[in-house]
């Protein structure tokens, strides 16, 4: 779906991987670089802001975790994701998480929040005086229902 420069898509693959990606992609096109901030807001079914992302955010970086692991080596993402505001086509991926707890370390603050509940959400892109809002569905993982942990009505 492509509406006024904001396209919302879900990841689909030809195969079913062992772990489905819990994410929502917002594609947007900027004909030229705007002079001010651009902002992407994720709203729940009642119109309340769940998460907000900006081109003025500090951005994410990868760092070594504080505690070493005996299993597998990895880098930990810290910081708040930043929207790209250069001219051209862009994709922003929301991990379907609410903002996490506050932390003294600004790079860790807001990370690892709870996953968004299944339901209808909206992505609203704002560039200057222009804005566009598109609805999308966050679906329950069908494997959870199949295993009987929860019903679709819960």
XYZ file of N, CA and C in Angstrom:
462
model
N 0.855 -1.163 0.000
C 0.000 0.000 0.000
C 0.902 1.227 0.000
N 0.692 2.154 -0.917
C 1.507 3.353 -1.002
C 0.569 4.550 -1.023
N 0.555 5.312 0.068
C -0.356 6.442 0.193
C 0.439 7.681 0.560
N 0.437 8.677 -0.292
C 1.062 9.956 0.029
C 2.485 9.852 0.532
N 3.235 8.886 0.066
C 4.622 8.787 0.467
C 4.865 7.861 1.639
N 3.826 7.379 2.313
C 4.008 6.460 3.438
C 3.443 5.114 3.054
N 4.285 4.095 3.112
C 3.852 2.746 2.771
C 4.110 1.869 3.981
N 3.111 1.159 4.413
C 3.240 0.265 5.560
C 3.169 -1.152 5.046
N 4.122 -1.977 5.436
C 4.162 -3.354 4.965
C 4.553 -4.278 6.104
N 4.194 -5.519 5.965
C 4.650 -6.534 6.910
C 5.605 -7.451 6.165
N 6.526 -8.030 6.878
C 7.510 -8.907 6.255
C 6.847 -10.224 5.881
N 7.006 -10.618 4.656
C 6.471 -11.885 4.173
C 7.621 -12.631 3.486
N 7.675 -13.908 3.699
C 8.695 -14.724 3.061
C 8.029 -15.915 2.385
N 8.718 -16.536 1.439
C 8.158 -17.698 0.751
C 8.229 -18.943 1.624
N 9.011 -18.907 2.642
C 9.135 -20.021 3.567
C 8.741 -19.530 4.959
N 8.481 -20.448 5.844
C 8.133 -20.068 7.200
C 9.343 -20.343 8.092
N 10.079 -19.309 8.486
C 11.270 -19.533 9.302
C 10.886 -20.021 10.698
N 11.870 -20.540 11.417
C 11.637 -21.043 12.761
C 11.156 -19.932 13.683
N 11.635 -18.722 13.483
C 11.222 -17.596 14.304
C 10.767 -16.474 13.374
N 9.491 -16.175 13.414
C 8.960 -15.105 12.586
C 9.450 -13.756 13.110
N 9.746 -12.850 12.225
C 10.187 -11.519 12.635
C 8.991 -10.730 13.158
N 9.135 -10.177 14.352
C 8.093 -9.321 14.925
C 8.481 -7.888 14.604
N 7.961 -7.398 13.490
C 8.318 -6.052 13.071
C 7.287 -5.480 12.111
N 7.337 -4.183 11.963
C 6.466 -3.458 11.039
C 7.355 -2.510 10.262
N 7.226 -2.512 8.937
C 8.046 -1.663 8.081
C 7.235 -0.494 7.556
N 7.810 0.692 7.644
C 7.213 1.890 7.052
C 8.162 2.397 5.989
N 7.713 2.380 4.741
C 8.508 2.895 3.632
C 8.035 4.302 3.324
N 8.984 5.204 3.108
C 8.612 6.575 2.762
C 9.616 7.149 1.774
N 9.126 8.050 0.943
C 9.949 8.676 -0.092
C 9.970 10.183 0.134
N 11.160 10.760 0.118
C 11.318 12.211 0.226
C 11.939 12.709 -1.072
N 11.227 13.581 -1.782
C 11.730 14.111 -3.048
C 12.983 14.958 -2.823
N 13.029 15.652 -1.699
C 14.212 16.442 -1.337
C 14.340 16.419 0.183
N 15.512 16.743 0.677
C 15.720 16.725 2.119
C 14.971 17.875 2.782
N 14.085 17.580 3.742
C 13.356 18.656 4.419
C 14.302 19.443 5.338
N 13.959 20.706 5.561
C 14.805 21.542 6.420
C 14.611 21.227 7.890
N 13.419 20.794 8.266
C 13.137 20.506 9.671
C 13.130 19.022 9.967
N 12.624 18.706 11.134
C 12.545 17.341 11.629
C 11.438 16.567 10.916
N 11.645 15.275 10.731
C 10.554 14.393 10.324
C 10.295 13.452 11.497
N 9.033 13.034 11.650
C 8.656 12.226 12.791
C 7.711 11.117 12.353
N 7.905 9.939 12.924
C 7.020 8.803 12.695
C 6.432 8.421 14.037
N 5.104 8.466 14.123
C 4.413 8.087 15.349
C 3.641 6.802 15.107
N 3.705 5.899 16.073
C 2.919 4.676 16.041
C 1.797 4.865 17.051
N 0.547 4.754 16.580
C -0.623 4.969 17.432
C -1.385 3.668 17.622
N -1.945 3.474 18.809
C -2.749 2.278 19.060
C -4.163 2.487 18.516
N -5.050 1.531 18.760
C -6.417 1.579 18.255
C -7.236 2.744 18.777
N -6.817 3.344 19.889
C -7.530 4.490 20.458
C -6.885 5.816 20.092
N -5.873 5.782 19.216
C -5.221 7.014 18.774
C -4.146 7.534 19.712
N -3.765 6.738 20.716
C -2.717 7.143 21.652
C -1.348 6.760 21.085
N -0.364 7.629 21.246
C 0.982 7.362 20.738
C 1.626 6.248 21.554
N 2.047 5.191 20.851
C 2.730 4.055 21.465
C 4.235 4.279 21.429
N 4.747 4.687 20.274
C 6.169 4.996 20.097
C 6.274 6.172 19.146
N 7.361 6.883 19.266
C 7.619 8.024 18.395
C 9.094 8.002 18.011
N 9.364 8.207 16.732
C 10.731 8.208 16.219
C 10.948 9.494 15.436
N 12.180 9.985 15.434
C 12.465 11.289 14.843
C 13.772 11.261 14.062
N 13.896 12.202 13.139
C 15.156 12.375 12.436
C 16.180 13.079 13.322
N 15.730 13.667 14.426
C 16.632 14.362 15.346
C 17.124 13.467 16.484
N 16.738 12.182 16.487
C 17.173 11.258 17.542
C 18.676 11.013 17.439
N 19.242 10.483 18.499
C 20.690 10.234 18.532
C 21.109 9.088 17.616
N 20.197 8.174 17.343
C 20.515 7.039 16.483
C 20.982 5.842 17.284
N 21.080 4.715 16.613
C 21.493 3.476 17.260
C 22.953 3.185 16.965
N 23.604 2.523 17.897
C 24.959 2.033 17.694
C 25.035 0.614 18.231
N 26.023 -0.118 17.808
C 26.246 -1.479 18.293
C 27.445 -1.467 19.231
N 27.271 -2.060 20.393
C 28.343 -2.130 21.387
C 28.453 -3.554 21.916
N 29.591 -3.859 22.522
C 29.740 -5.152 23.176
C 28.845 -5.176 24.408
N 28.191 -6.300 24.706
C 27.341 -6.361 25.893
C 28.173 -6.231 27.164
N 27.521 -5.788 28.249
C 28.217 -5.612 29.512
C 28.710 -6.926 30.074
N 27.936 -7.998 29.867
C 28.330 -9.315 30.354
C 28.658 -10.211 29.168
N 29.811 -10.867 29.248
C 30.214 -11.769 28.176
C 29.349 -13.027 28.219
N 29.141 -13.631 27.065
C 28.355 -14.851 26.972
C 29.263 -16.009 26.587
N 29.012 -17.166 27.171
C 29.786 -18.361 26.834
C 29.245 -19.012 25.558
N 28.054 -18.631 25.133
C 27.419 -19.296 23.999
C 27.854 -18.711 22.670
N 27.407 -17.510 22.410
C 27.631 -16.922 21.091
C 28.000 -15.460 21.252
N 28.909 -15.002 20.436
C 29.351 -13.620 20.470
C 28.359 -12.764 19.694
N 27.984 -11.590 20.232
C 27.068 -10.702 19.530
C 27.284 -9.263 19.985
N 26.764 -8.356 19.202
C 26.766 -6.945 19.564
C 25.371 -6.568 20.028
N 25.291 -5.651 20.971
C 24.007 -5.196 21.492
C 23.687 -3.829 20.895
N 22.456 -3.663 20.418
C 22.006 -2.374 19.882
C 21.603 -1.468 21.022
N 22.099 -0.245 21.015
C 21.701 0.730 22.030
C 21.325 2.037 21.338
N 20.549 2.856 22.030
C 20.108 4.138 21.476
C 18.720 4.025 20.875
N 18.207 5.132 20.415
C 16.888 5.175 19.787
C 17.067 5.289 18.279
N 16.305 4.485 17.563
C 16.398 4.499 16.101
C 16.116 5.895 15.565
N 16.804 6.234 14.490
C 16.707 7.570 13.889
C 16.150 7.448 12.472
N 15.208 8.335 12.128
C 14.666 8.364 10.772
C 15.659 9.052 9.842
N 15.804 8.498 8.647
C 16.666 9.116 7.640
C 15.856 10.195 6.928
N 16.417 11.389 6.822
C 15.671 12.458 6.151
C 16.351 12.959 4.883
N 17.282 12.179 4.361
C 17.890 12.555 3.088
C 16.903 12.277 1.954
N 17.131 12.894 0.806
C 16.253 12.677 -0.342
C 16.337 11.218 -0.782
N 15.189 10.646 -1.155
C 15.171 9.283 -1.658
C 14.184 8.398 -0.919
N 14.275 7.109 -1.210
C 13.392 6.100 -0.633
C 14.010 5.555 0.642
N 13.188 5.380 1.681
C 13.679 4.904 2.975
C 12.731 3.868 3.556
N 13.264 2.991 4.385
C 12.465 2.023 5.131
C 12.851 2.144 6.598
N 11.818 2.293 7.434
C 12.026 2.315 8.882
C 11.325 1.098 9.452
N 12.004 0.350 10.295
C 11.449 -0.865 10.882
C 11.216 -0.664 12.370
N 9.948 -0.825 12.785
C 9.585 -0.776 14.203
C 9.555 -2.206 14.705
N 10.182 -2.467 15.837
C 10.271 -3.819 16.383
C 9.026 -4.244 17.169
N 7.932 -3.530 17.024
C 6.660 -3.800 17.692
C 6.782 -3.757 19.220
N 7.705 -2.956 19.711
C 7.886 -2.828 21.154
C 7.499 -1.432 21.624
N 6.879 -1.398 22.806
C 6.638 -0.120 23.477
C 7.985 0.383 23.992
N 8.020 1.630 24.398
C 9.247 2.175 24.980
C 9.554 1.410 26.268
N 10.804 1.112 26.480
C 11.234 0.401 27.679
C 11.474 1.358 28.831
N 12.023 0.856 29.923
C 12.223 1.674 31.116
C 13.295 2.741 30.922
N 13.174 3.780 31.725
C 14.175 4.840 31.726
C 15.463 4.296 32.319
N 16.600 4.807 31.858
C 17.898 4.374 32.362
C 18.805 5.590 32.480
N 19.695 5.588 33.494
C 20.667 6.672 33.643
C 21.528 6.818 32.398
N 21.819 5.684 31.766
C 22.597 5.678 30.530
C 21.632 5.961 29.379
N 21.730 7.141 28.799
C 20.786 7.556 27.747
C 20.758 6.581 26.577
N 21.878 5.915 26.299
C 21.909 4.988 25.163
C 21.061 3.742 25.418
N 20.817 3.393 26.687
C 19.999 2.224 27.019
C 18.570 2.588 27.375
N 18.310 3.847 27.626
C 16.983 4.277 28.047
C 15.952 4.020 26.950
N 14.817 3.448 27.325
C 13.738 3.205 26.373
C 13.852 1.921 25.595
N 14.892 1.130 25.820
C 15.084 -0.130 25.095
C 14.364 -1.270 25.806
N 14.149 -2.357 25.099
C 13.625 -3.607 25.638
C 12.262 -3.476 26.309
N 11.384 -2.702 25.730
C 10.028 -2.575 26.257
C 9.184 -3.781 25.893
N 7.961 -3.862 26.428
C 7.086 -4.998 26.116
C 6.592 -4.946 24.674
N 6.316 -6.118 24.123
C 5.779 -6.198 22.756
C 4.363 -5.631 22.716
N 4.023 -5.035 21.597
C 2.672 -4.498 21.399
C 1.675 -5.660 21.294
N 0.506 -5.470 21.855
C -0.549 -6.484 21.790
C -1.113 -6.550 20.372
N -1.632 -7.705 19.973
C -2.270 -7.786 18.661
C -3.411 -6.778 18.562
N -3.589 -6.206 17.392
C -4.666 -5.245 17.188
C -4.362 -4.311 16.040
N -5.209 -3.305 15.897
C -5.062 -2.310 14.838
C -4.234 -1.148 15.348
N -3.256 -0.756 14.553
C -2.383 0.367 14.863
C -2.347 1.303 13.662
N -1.756 2.465 13.853
C -1.572 3.411 12.759
C -0.142 3.911 12.787
N 0.396 4.165 11.600
C 1.700 4.805 11.455
C 1.435 6.188 10.869
N 1.904 7.242 11.566
C 1.698 8.613 11.087
C 3.054 9.253 10.853
N 3.327 9.593 9.597
C 4.561 10.267 9.223
C 4.280 11.755 9.120
N 5.114 12.563 9.779
C 4.947 14.017 9.743
C 6.228 14.657 9.218
N 6.060 15.470 8.171
C 7.162 16.222 7.585
C 6.679 17.657 7.437
N 7.178 18.556 8.286
C 6.704 19.936 8.266
C 5.210 19.989 8.554
N 4.440 20.646 7.677
C 2.990 20.757 7.843
C 2.235 19.566 7.250
N 2.930 18.701 6.524
C 2.305 17.548 5.881
C 2.337 16.345 6.814
N 1.266 15.563 6.809
C 1.268 14.290 7.537
C 0.366 13.304 6.807
N 0.669 12.040 6.989
C -0.119 10.961 6.396
C -0.197 9.838 7.417
N -1.376 9.258 7.561
C -1.597 8.184 8.521
C -2.121 6.961 7.790
N -1.545 5.789 8.095
C -1.926 4.530 7.469
C -2.134 3.498 8.576
N -3.210 2.719 8.473
C -3.508 1.679 9.457
C -2.805 0.375 9.098
N -2.509 -0.421 10.117
C -1.959 -1.756 9.909
C -2.358 -2.637 11.086
N -2.269 -3.943 10.889
C -2.633 -4.911 11.922
C -1.384 -5.568 12.484
N -1.333 -5.670 13.793
C -0.319 -6.494 14.472
C -1.041 -7.788 14.819
N -0.603 -8.884 14.240
C -1.278 -10.164 14.405
C -0.609 -11.013 15.471
N -1.409 -11.851 16.120
C -0.871 -12.789 17.088
C -0.132 -13.894 16.336
N 0.965 -14.340 16.886
C 1.718 -15.445 16.302
C 0.816 -16.677 16.310
N 0.497 -17.249 15.145
C -0.443 -18.371 15.097
C 0.052 -19.608 15.835
N 1.359 -19.717 16.033
C 1.886 -20.876 16.758
C 1.473 -20.845 18.226
N 1.296 -19.646 18.787
C 0.884 -19.520 20.185
C -0.544 -20.027 20.346
N -1.425 -19.660 19.414
C -2.812 -20.124 19.458
C -2.853 -21.637 19.239
N -2.073 -22.124 18.271
C -2.049 -23.549 17.944
C -1.624 -24.388 19.145
N -0.682 -23.906 19.915
C -0.193 -24.651 21.079
C -1.139 -24.549 22.268
N -2.148 -23.680 22.179
C -3.141 -23.571 23.235
C -2.760 -22.672 24.399
N -1.718 -21.850 24.219
C -1.316 -20.946 25.296
C -2.315 -19.819 25.501
N -2.950 -19.416 24.411
C -3.895 -18.306 24.455
C -4.852 -18.461 23.284
N -6.041 -17.932 23.435
C -6.992 -17.985 22.330
C -6.971 -16.644 21.593
N -7.432 -16.617 20.343
C -7.445 -15.356 19.590
C -8.269 -14.264 20.274
N -9.215 -14.649 21.125
C -10.069 -13.667 21.800
C -9.375 -13.006 22.983
N -8.293 -13.616 23.509
C -7.624 -13.101 24.712
C -6.935 -11.804 24.471
